XYZ file of C-alpha atoms in Angstrom:
593
model
C 0.000 0.000 0.000
C 1.233 3.505 -0.829
C 0.544 4.669 2.744
C 3.796 2.973 3.649
C 5.681 5.565 1.621
C 6.171 7.729 4.692
C 4.684 9.999 7.293
C 4.569 12.966 4.918
C 2.452 10.951 2.514
C 0.087 10.057 5.341
C -0.222 13.738 6.238
C -0.913 14.508 2.599
C -3.721 11.973 2.480
C -5.309 13.436 5.603
C -4.983 16.909 4.144
C -6.553 15.751 0.885
C -9.611 14.538 2.771
C -10.217 17.987 4.220
C -11.250 19.259 0.814
C -14.780 18.243 1.816
C -15.755 21.706 3.056
C -18.197 24.498 2.558
C -17.636 28.210 2.045
C -17.355 31.163 4.277
C -18.351 34.571 4.664
C -20.392 37.394 5.715
C -21.422 40.715 7.005
C -19.446 43.939 6.795
C -17.038 44.398 9.695
C -15.082 47.495 10.693
C -11.934 48.163 8.702
C -10.791 47.204 5.240
C -10.020 43.735 3.902
C -6.381 42.713 3.611
C -4.758 43.623 0.308
C -4.820 40.822 -2.258
C -2.210 40.002 -4.867
C -4.635 37.653 -6.607
C -7.006 40.043 -8.349
C -6.969 37.851 -11.456
C -8.237 35.022 -9.209
C -10.642 37.129 -7.135
C -11.369 40.572 -8.631
C -11.175 43.773 -6.587
C -13.953 43.957 -4.013
C -14.937 47.608 -4.465
C -15.018 47.347 -8.257
C -17.009 44.120 -8.052
C -19.572 45.444 -5.602
C -20.086 48.549 -7.744
C -21.643 46.285 -10.398
C -24.623 45.427 -8.156
C -27.929 47.301 -8.091
C -29.723 45.740 -5.106
C -33.006 43.826 -5.009
C -35.087 46.917 -4.294
C -34.471 48.163 -7.838
C -35.923 44.983 -9.338
C -39.453 45.891 -8.259
C -39.533 48.676 -10.855
C -40.132 46.074 -13.570
C -40.300 42.666 -11.892
C -42.724 43.178 -9.038
C -44.548 39.802 -9.444
C -41.263 37.872 -9.329
C -40.064 39.961 -6.384
C -43.323 39.264 -4.537
C -42.818 35.506 -4.984
C -39.194 35.666 -3.864
C -39.474 37.962 -0.824
C -41.292 35.529 1.548
C -39.435 32.453 0.266
C -36.665 30.625 2.097
C -34.219 32.337 -0.258
C -35.706 35.755 0.405
C -35.519 35.132 4.158
C -32.215 33.249 4.184
C -30.675 35.903 6.445
C -32.157 39.039 7.979
C -32.349 41.277 11.021
C -34.562 40.181 13.875
C -38.136 41.322 13.390
C -40.739 41.661 16.126
C -43.530 40.245 13.987
C -41.543 37.169 12.977
C -39.345 36.614 16.026
C -40.809 38.072 19.194
C -43.087 35.059 19.907
C -39.955 32.924 20.251
C -38.610 35.147 23.051
C -41.569 36.761 24.777
C -42.671 35.394 27.139
C -39.280 33.851 28.049
C -38.800 30.205 27.159
C -36.470 27.676 28.782
C -35.571 24.355 27.199
C -33.364 21.434 28.165
C -30.929 19.806 25.746
C -28.826 16.930 27.019
C -27.134 18.167 30.234
C -27.622 21.857 29.428
C -30.360 24.447 29.782
C -30.894 27.427 27.491
C -33.261 30.352 27.967
C -34.599 32.558 25.155
C -35.773 35.981 26.290
C -36.498 39.566 25.213
C -35.052 42.053 27.719
C -34.815 45.843 27.394
C -35.229 45.681 23.628
C -32.604 42.941 23.267
C -33.154 39.422 21.963
C -31.004 37.127 24.102
C -30.053 33.513 24.573
C -28.800 32.576 28.031
C -26.593 29.541 27.556
C -23.238 27.939 28.221
C -20.771 29.872 26.106
C -17.339 31.422 26.518
C -17.068 31.064 30.271
C -17.714 28.219 32.655
C -21.185 29.473 33.534
C -24.308 30.294 31.590
C -24.424 33.892 30.365
C -26.715 36.083 28.233
C -25.713 36.632 24.593
C -27.385 39.264 22.427
C -28.651 38.111 19.033
C -28.092 40.363 16.023
C -29.358 38.451 12.988
C -31.385 35.402 11.923
C -30.356 32.763 9.379
C -32.824 30.322 7.923
C -36.577 30.468 7.907
C -38.639 27.308 7.506
C -38.389 24.754 9.113
C -35.817 26.258 11.492
C -34.168 29.523 12.429
C -30.747 30.036 13.972
C -29.386 33.240 15.451
C -26.112 35.125 15.159
C -24.027 36.407 18.049
C -21.398 39.093 17.456
C -17.876 38.453 18.751
C -14.519 40.259 18.578
C -12.429 40.061 15.426
C -15.335 40.557 13.034
C -16.765 37.175 13.963
C -20.364 36.081 14.104
C -21.138 32.794 15.818
C -24.231 30.710 15.058
C -26.412 29.543 17.921
C -27.037 25.837 18.240
C -30.330 26.803 19.862
C -32.936 26.837 17.079
C -36.528 27.972 16.803
C -39.046 25.849 14.907
C -41.707 28.261 13.551
C -44.015 25.384 12.607
C -44.259 23.845 16.088
C -43.335 27.018 17.995
C -40.654 25.348 20.071
C -36.956 25.621 20.794
C -34.563 22.729 20.183
C -30.840 22.083 19.850
C -29.608 21.639 16.290
C -27.302 18.850 17.496
C -29.953 16.996 19.438
C -28.526 15.157 22.428
C -24.837 15.450 21.444
C -24.150 17.805 24.375
C -21.349 19.751 22.708
C -19.197 21.742 25.117
C -17.149 24.964 24.961
C -13.701 24.286 23.550
C -14.975 21.797 20.998
C -14.706 22.707 17.318
C -18.412 22.031 16.820
C -19.720 23.936 19.851
C -21.492 27.177 18.988
C -18.472 29.129 20.238
C -16.065 27.177 18.012
C -14.836 27.539 14.457
C -17.249 24.874 13.269
C -20.125 27.226 14.090
C -18.481 30.375 12.769
C -20.849 32.179 10.429
C -18.027 33.832 8.478
C -16.625 30.480 7.400
C -19.541 28.076 7.472
C -22.776 29.908 6.676
C -22.507 33.406 5.273
C -21.726 32.672 1.623
C -24.893 30.698 1.002
C -27.199 32.896 3.075
C -26.168 36.182 1.435
C -25.085 37.727 -1.860
C -21.514 37.852 -3.259
C -19.844 37.410 0.087
C -16.152 37.997 0.649
C -14.918 36.273 3.786
C -11.789 38.445 3.982
C -9.999 36.407 6.622
C -6.745 37.894 7.922
C -4.543 35.036 9.076
C -1.996 37.300 10.770
C -4.603 38.634 13.217
C -7.036 35.699 13.054
C -9.823 38.152 12.271
C -12.437 38.792 9.602
C -13.457 41.785 7.499
C -16.354 39.955 5.905
C -18.427 41.851 3.365
C -21.342 41.286 0.992
C -23.319 43.180 -1.608
C -26.660 42.488 0.082
C -27.959 40.406 2.990
C -29.917 37.238 2.115
C -30.089 35.275 -1.152
C -31.122 38.253 -3.243
C -32.119 38.571 -6.892
C -28.487 39.140 -7.875
C -27.328 36.095 -5.917
C -28.810 34.047 -8.764
C -28.998 36.516 -11.660
C -25.595 38.083 -11.100
C -24.718 41.796 -10.934
C -27.422 43.846 -12.648
C -26.472 47.515 -12.284
C -25.690 47.852 -16.000
C -29.051 46.263 -16.794
C -30.878 48.734 -14.547
C -29.042 51.711 -16.065
C -29.793 50.561 -19.627
C -33.467 49.867 -18.908
C -33.959 53.235 -17.228
C -32.261 54.974 -20.122
C -34.501 53.196 -22.627
C -37.597 54.037 -20.637
C -36.727 57.733 -20.346
C -36.054 57.937 -24.091
C -39.735 57.504 -24.908
C -39.147 54.350 -26.950
C -41.758 51.535 -26.867
C -41.916 49.937 -23.425
C -40.956 47.313 -22.452
C -38.086 46.701 -24.886
C -37.538 43.263 -26.338
C -35.040 41.292 -24.285
C -32.730 40.797 -27.232
C -32.279 44.572 -27.480
C -30.704 44.786 -24.015
C -26.914 44.366 -24.476
C -26.442 43.769 -20.734
C -28.361 40.471 -20.795
C -27.114 37.061 -21.888
C -29.204 33.904 -21.722
C -27.412 31.490 -19.359
C -26.720 27.954 -20.481
C -28.290 25.038 -18.634
C -24.879 24.245 -17.144
C -24.508 27.814 -15.889
C -27.893 27.627 -14.168
C -27.045 24.200 -12.738
C -23.707 25.525 -11.474
C -25.450 28.471 -9.855
C -27.769 26.185 -7.861
C -24.915 23.830 -7.056
C -22.714 26.580 -5.669
C -24.752 26.386 -2.449
C -26.630 23.103 -2.739
C -23.492 20.956 -2.787
C -20.991 19.549 -0.361
C -17.719 20.800 -1.735
C -14.339 22.348 -1.043
C -14.192 26.033 -1.928
C -11.239 26.988 -4.105
C -11.861 30.724 -4.541
C -14.536 32.093 -2.198
C -15.936 34.140 -5.060
C -18.403 32.212 -7.234
C -20.690 34.397 -9.326
C -23.669 33.352 -11.479
C -22.495 32.482 -14.965
C -19.330 30.792 -13.724
C -18.751 27.061 -13.966
C -19.086 25.090 -10.724
C -15.820 23.245 -11.358
C -13.933 26.534 -11.641
C -14.682 27.275 -7.995
C -15.207 23.997 -6.153
C -13.947 20.473 -5.690
C -17.054 18.309 -5.424
C -17.398 15.662 -2.722
C -18.582 12.397 -4.288
C -18.896 8.746 -3.185
C -15.391 7.483 -2.459
C -13.607 5.437 0.215
C -15.276 7.436 2.990
C -18.782 6.924 4.399
C -20.044 10.348 3.324
C -22.400 8.692 0.814
C -23.852 5.207 0.632
C -22.288 3.079 -2.126
C -25.425 3.393 -4.288
C -25.135 7.185 -4.149
C -27.773 7.899 -1.521
C -26.862 10.759 0.799
C -25.656 9.623 4.209
C -24.204 12.711 5.857
C -25.324 16.294 5.196
C -24.489 16.150 1.499
C -27.144 18.469 0.046
C -28.638 17.815 -3.402
C -26.214 18.707 -6.187
C -23.871 15.719 -6.203
C -26.568 13.065 -5.851
C -28.488 14.684 -8.699
C -25.343 14.908 -10.828
C -25.003 11.136 -10.473
C -28.613 10.409 -11.383
C -29.921 9.086 -14.690
C -32.333 12.015 -14.652
C -29.553 14.569 -14.885
C -27.600 12.422 -17.327
C -30.633 12.549 -19.648
C -30.815 16.330 -19.412
C -33.111 17.137 -16.483
C -32.073 20.267 -14.555
C -33.239 21.988 -11.367
C -35.629 24.389 -13.094
C -37.482 21.516 -14.754
C -38.989 20.737 -11.352
C -38.570 23.851 -9.184
C -40.071 27.303 -9.535
C -37.336 29.906 -9.986
C -38.403 32.510 -7.429
C -40.034 30.421 -4.696
C -37.759 27.374 -5.151
C -40.783 25.122 -4.651
C -41.940 22.110 -6.696
C -43.677 23.396 -9.817
C -46.580 20.948 -9.367
C -47.878 18.884 -6.477
C -47.611 15.145 -6.045
C -47.086 12.842 -9.000
C -48.223 15.509 -11.450
C -44.703 16.912 -11.392
C -43.097 13.631 -12.453
C -45.835 12.838 -14.960
C -45.096 15.995 -16.916
C -42.340 13.918 -18.529
C -43.312 10.331 -17.693
C -46.626 10.535 -19.549
C -45.357 9.856 -23.046
C -44.678 13.491 -23.904
C -40.912 12.924 -23.939
C -39.463 10.326 -26.237
C -36.633 9.415 -23.868
C -38.821 9.121 -20.731
C -40.615 5.841 -19.981
C -44.370 6.109 -19.489
C -45.232 5.489 -15.830
C -48.593 4.654 -14.273
C -47.889 5.251 -10.558
C -50.404 2.629 -9.373
C -49.341 -0.093 -11.810
C -45.655 0.696 -11.374
C -45.587 1.205 -7.619
C -48.254 -1.287 -6.486
C -49.681 1.234 -4.025
C -53.207 2.551 -4.414
C -53.763 6.147 -5.439
C -53.899 8.631 -2.557
C -52.378 6.010 -0.238
C -48.989 6.188 1.437
C -46.366 4.798 -0.921
C -48.079 5.963 -4.112
C -45.968 9.089 -4.532
C -42.997 8.744 -6.865
C -40.869 10.715 -4.413
C -41.570 8.322 -1.545
C -39.698 5.567 -3.358
C -37.199 7.426 -5.516
C -36.499 10.543 -3.406
C -36.622 9.350 0.221
C -36.210 11.988 2.913
C -33.577 12.217 5.636
C -33.735 14.649 8.574
C -30.847 17.069 9.029
C -30.424 19.664 11.767
C -33.103 17.687 13.677
C -36.069 19.254 11.830
C -35.105 19.661 8.174
C -36.363 16.720 6.098
C -34.566 16.758 2.750
C -35.275 14.689 -0.343
C -32.458 12.626 -1.801
C -31.982 13.843 -5.386
C -30.228 10.711 -6.657
C -33.493 9.185 -7.945
C -32.255 5.794 -6.818
C -34.146 2.502 -7.030
C -35.124 0.984 -3.658
C -33.211 -2.287 -3.376
C -33.639 -4.351 -0.197
C -31.083 -6.861 -1.479
C -28.428 -4.164 -1.030
C -29.841 -3.493 2.425
C -29.319 -7.101 3.417
C -25.859 -7.333 1.852
C -24.371 -3.945 2.784
C -26.762 -2.128 5.107
C -27.751 0.412 2.455
C -31.205 1.800 3.341
C -34.151 1.244 1.028
C -37.380 3.196 0.730
C -39.559 0.140 1.439
C -38.186 -0.392 4.931
C -37.881 3.333 5.614
C -41.681 3.294 5.541
C -42.431 -0.262 6.680
C -40.294 -0.087 9.801
C -42.047 -3.113 11.295
C -40.789 -5.319 8.448
C -37.310 -6.583 7.633
C -35.311 -6.607 4.406
C -36.358 -10.187 3.610
C -39.999 -9.089 3.557
C -39.139 -6.307 1.117
C -37.025 -8.657 -0.999
C -39.991 -11.015 -1.304
C -42.345 -8.283 -2.505
C -39.946 -6.537 -4.870
C -39.150 -9.959 -6.328
C -42.836 -10.665 -6.934
C -43.485 -7.257 -8.445
C -40.373 -6.617 -10.528
C -38.567 -9.951 -10.930
C -35.390 -9.748 -12.997
C -35.761 -5.987 -13.431
C -34.259 -5.643 -9.972
C -31.031 -7.207 -11.176
C -30.049 -3.995 -12.926
C -26.617 -2.454 -13.674
C -26.941 -0.078 -10.714
C -27.072 -3.032 -8.331
C -23.912 -4.500 -9.826
C -22.075 -1.186 -9.601
C -23.155 -0.673 -5.994
C -21.959 -4.123 -4.963
C -18.471 -3.551 -6.309
C -18.248 -0.033 -4.931
C -19.282 -1.312 -1.503
C -16.686 -4.082 -1.623
C -14.003 -1.675 -2.790
C -14.858 0.683 0.045
C -14.316 -2.238 2.431
C -10.881 -2.814 0.862
C -11.809 -6.118 -0.777
C -9.157 -6.747 -3.484
C -11.644 -8.827 -5.461
C -13.312 -5.550 -6.432
C -10.316 -4.299 -8.398
C -10.926 -6.102 -11.691
C -14.701 -5.485 -11.743
C -14.112 -1.785 -11.035
C -11.728 -1.581 -13.980
C -14.395 -3.133 -16.167
C -17.009 -0.734 -14.817
C -14.712 2.199 -15.532
C -14.895 1.294 -19.218
C -18.645 0.645 -19.349
C -20.125 3.269 -17.006
C -21.850 6.080 -18.939
C -22.275 8.676 -16.217
C -19.088 10.735 -15.614
C -19.984 11.167 -11.931
C -19.773 7.423 -11.386
C -16.591 7.143 -13.420
C -15.073 9.701 -11.051
C -16.266 7.721 -8.037
C -14.800 4.491 -9.414
C -11.501 6.276 -10.010
C -11.372 7.435 -6.395
C -12.020 3.909 -5.143
C -9.320 2.487 -7.421
C -6.761 4.771 -5.747
C -6.076 2.131 -3.086
C -4.681 -0.139 -5.848
C -3.047 2.585 -7.920
C 0.370 0.874 -7.784
C -1.020 -1.989 -9.866
C 0.058 -1.284 -13.480
C -3.354 -2.028 -14.976
C -5.045 0.316 -12.493
C -2.574 3.129 -13.087
C -2.962 2.738 -16.850
C -6.757 2.862 -16.657
C -6.727 5.965 -14.474
C -4.070 7.673 -16.625
C -6.340 7.244 -19.624
C -8.989 9.339 -17.858
C -6.729 12.396 -17.675
C -8.070 13.264 -21.115
C -11.745 12.733 -20.268
C -14.036 15.561 -21.454
C -15.624 15.961 -18.002
C -13.483 17.976 -15.538
C -14.831 16.013 -12.560
C -13.328 12.839 -14.014
C -10.030 14.552 -14.818
C -9.770 16.054 -11.336
C -10.382 12.748 -9.570
C -7.924 11.024 -11.915
C -5.256 13.526 -10.851
C -6.023 12.884 -7.185
C -5.993 9.135 -7.677
C -2.606 9.191 -9.400
C -0.952 11.442 -6.802
C 0.278 8.567 -4.558
C 2.477 7.326 -7.424
C 4.613 10.475 -7.472
C 7.178 9.237 -4.872
C 7.381 5.757 -6.417
C 10.824 5.225 -8.024
C 10.601 5.166 -11.808
C 7.123 6.632 -11.838
C 6.274 8.789 -14.836
C 3.265 10.341 -13.137
C 4.961 13.694 -12.589
C 5.356 14.137 -16.316
C 1.749 13.115 -16.887
C 0.361 15.505 -14.284
C 2.421 18.550 -15.232
C 0.298 19.342 -18.325
C -2.767 19.250 -16.066
C -1.481 22.480 -14.493
C -2.711 24.141 -17.699
C -6.115 22.437 -17.762
C -8.926 24.802 -18.830
C -10.838 24.121 -15.578
C -9.566 25.380 -12.219
C -10.477 22.364 -10.050
C -8.201 20.220 -12.234
C -5.379 22.769 -12.132
C -5.562 23.081 -8.353
C -5.632 19.296 -7.933
C -2.542 19.023 -10.127
C -0.790 21.837 -8.260
C -1.529 20.110 -4.948
C -0.196 16.799 -6.259
C 2.935 18.564 -7.567
C 3.245 20.889 -4.555
C 6.914 20.030 -4.033
C 7.839 21.410 -7.443
C 5.032 23.642 -8.705
C 6.099 27.200 -9.501
C 4.385 29.420 -6.894
C 4.268 32.252 -9.443
C 2.474 30.189 -12.087
C -1.280 30.410 -12.530
C -1.887 27.001 -10.951
C 0.622 27.720 -8.184
C -1.101 30.976 -7.275
C -4.531 29.349 -7.444
C -3.352 26.667 -5.031
C -1.890 29.251 -2.654
C -5.108 31.260 -2.800
C -7.122 28.162 -1.893
C -4.799 27.402 1.024
C -4.979 30.969 2.329
C -8.737 31.109 1.900
C -9.242 28.016 4.056
C -6.605 28.911 6.649
C -9.226 29.854 9.245
C -9.993 26.179 9.881
C -7.795 23.493 11.491
C -7.976 21.414 8.325
C -6.826 24.422 6.325
C -3.823 24.851 8.608
C -3.010 21.167 8.103
C -3.059 21.647 4.341
C -0.753 24.657 4.605
C 1.637 22.688 6.784
C 1.748 19.808 4.304
C 2.350 22.270 1.470
C 5.175 24.014 3.345
C 6.809 20.722 4.289
C 6.731 19.542 0.692
C 7.646 22.830 -0.955
C 10.438 23.820 1.421
C 11.744 20.382 2.340
């Protein structure tokens, strides 16, 4: 095994795993951000922010869309406390127990406060300055020195009107990374970017402080549409000229119709578990130019069939689905301004599965699902998009559109939708019924792939040859990338290295990036030619591939090159977390050894 190559290699592996992170960011803090030498990586903040018009200007022409957005979970993603929305949670005072601790929510002298165990050894009152989230839960922000905002683990459920702890009975304590006082609950690094618009974290490592800024609080119009000041100026000019109103869209030179991939990337920028490479995604950019996506690999972050296991969000599972592979995108199912399903129940799925699309099989939910109409189990989503609770109260649909397979439950402990509902039955009961209903259809390619991925994850060497075969037959790039990551444990085998090397030229950047990461352990092997193979990847057209190559070649990459500077920017950006410091240490050891 390549892990025997030395302690530095082990450190590098650990550091590679910490790429499974989220973004940062925030709210304006006193002072100016540190000067940046990477303006070609992240453009100047003042010049960038000057391109934004603000959501209030959109109502001049788009009032119906604005009215749909304003009360949505996007429109209320982050805001100031409001008496109408928030006072019932604090007045009269409310006390709740969570594990060994007690927290009180109260409104005193015009201040919203939580009295809880925090920075000292005793409970103390902490003033709340902002709210993040809306439905089904709201968390609160507490201002701290150094430009920090910390996120309360005490949450308010507006549906049941009760307080609860977002970590349930874990009983996290001060000093722990994941306690509300720790870096794991720091708003600047863990929450702000996806609850606000065009956030700059602006972390200063020398002072361990933040100068976080944004163009506008909450997920505003321009969070999804991009900066629109030029559009507003042009439209106002047209209107004042007396020309026919409204102008045709194609006449507006400030507008460009986004591609489906650009829209998908925009949604994925927040609805994905990923490592942030730049801290400055903007609508219109490609996801892979800003993030390294977390996918099923040797860890337990996902189940081997692709179902979400940890808090993985929706993007990656959907990217691995047959639905996405056949061209379905977020806006095919979700309304753009409310982010809600476009239709209720099975009507949404039957828009395509009713014979109107040539490439979509016709589905009769009753005949296909063997559950009577209007009965539990009849909804397509109950079987193919099962829900998992996160943050105690947030039930999220899996977007992998997987097939429930109790055989995989019995063999590998992978959950299936049948037994998620029929909790009083076992997997054998579900196997009997799915066998009666679907017969040989259950023995599908996805089952075969899952079996070998599960065995590879367990380190079973018998999985090596089948994975190599799957790498050549699998259509979906997402799953090719996953197979490549699982083959990394056998990368010293010549046939494995050759198969992975061949994927360096794959048209999908996700596959190329994971191929680079999988080949990295071969670099110290005497006689290895991997260094020569990876060096051209420093000039790949997509940033996630370049950064992966720069990390693999960190001992020799030119710090002044584009890829070298992009890697250094990523390391500096993530330096406010322990895992980021580990990565910097590994880089320094390799580069200065």
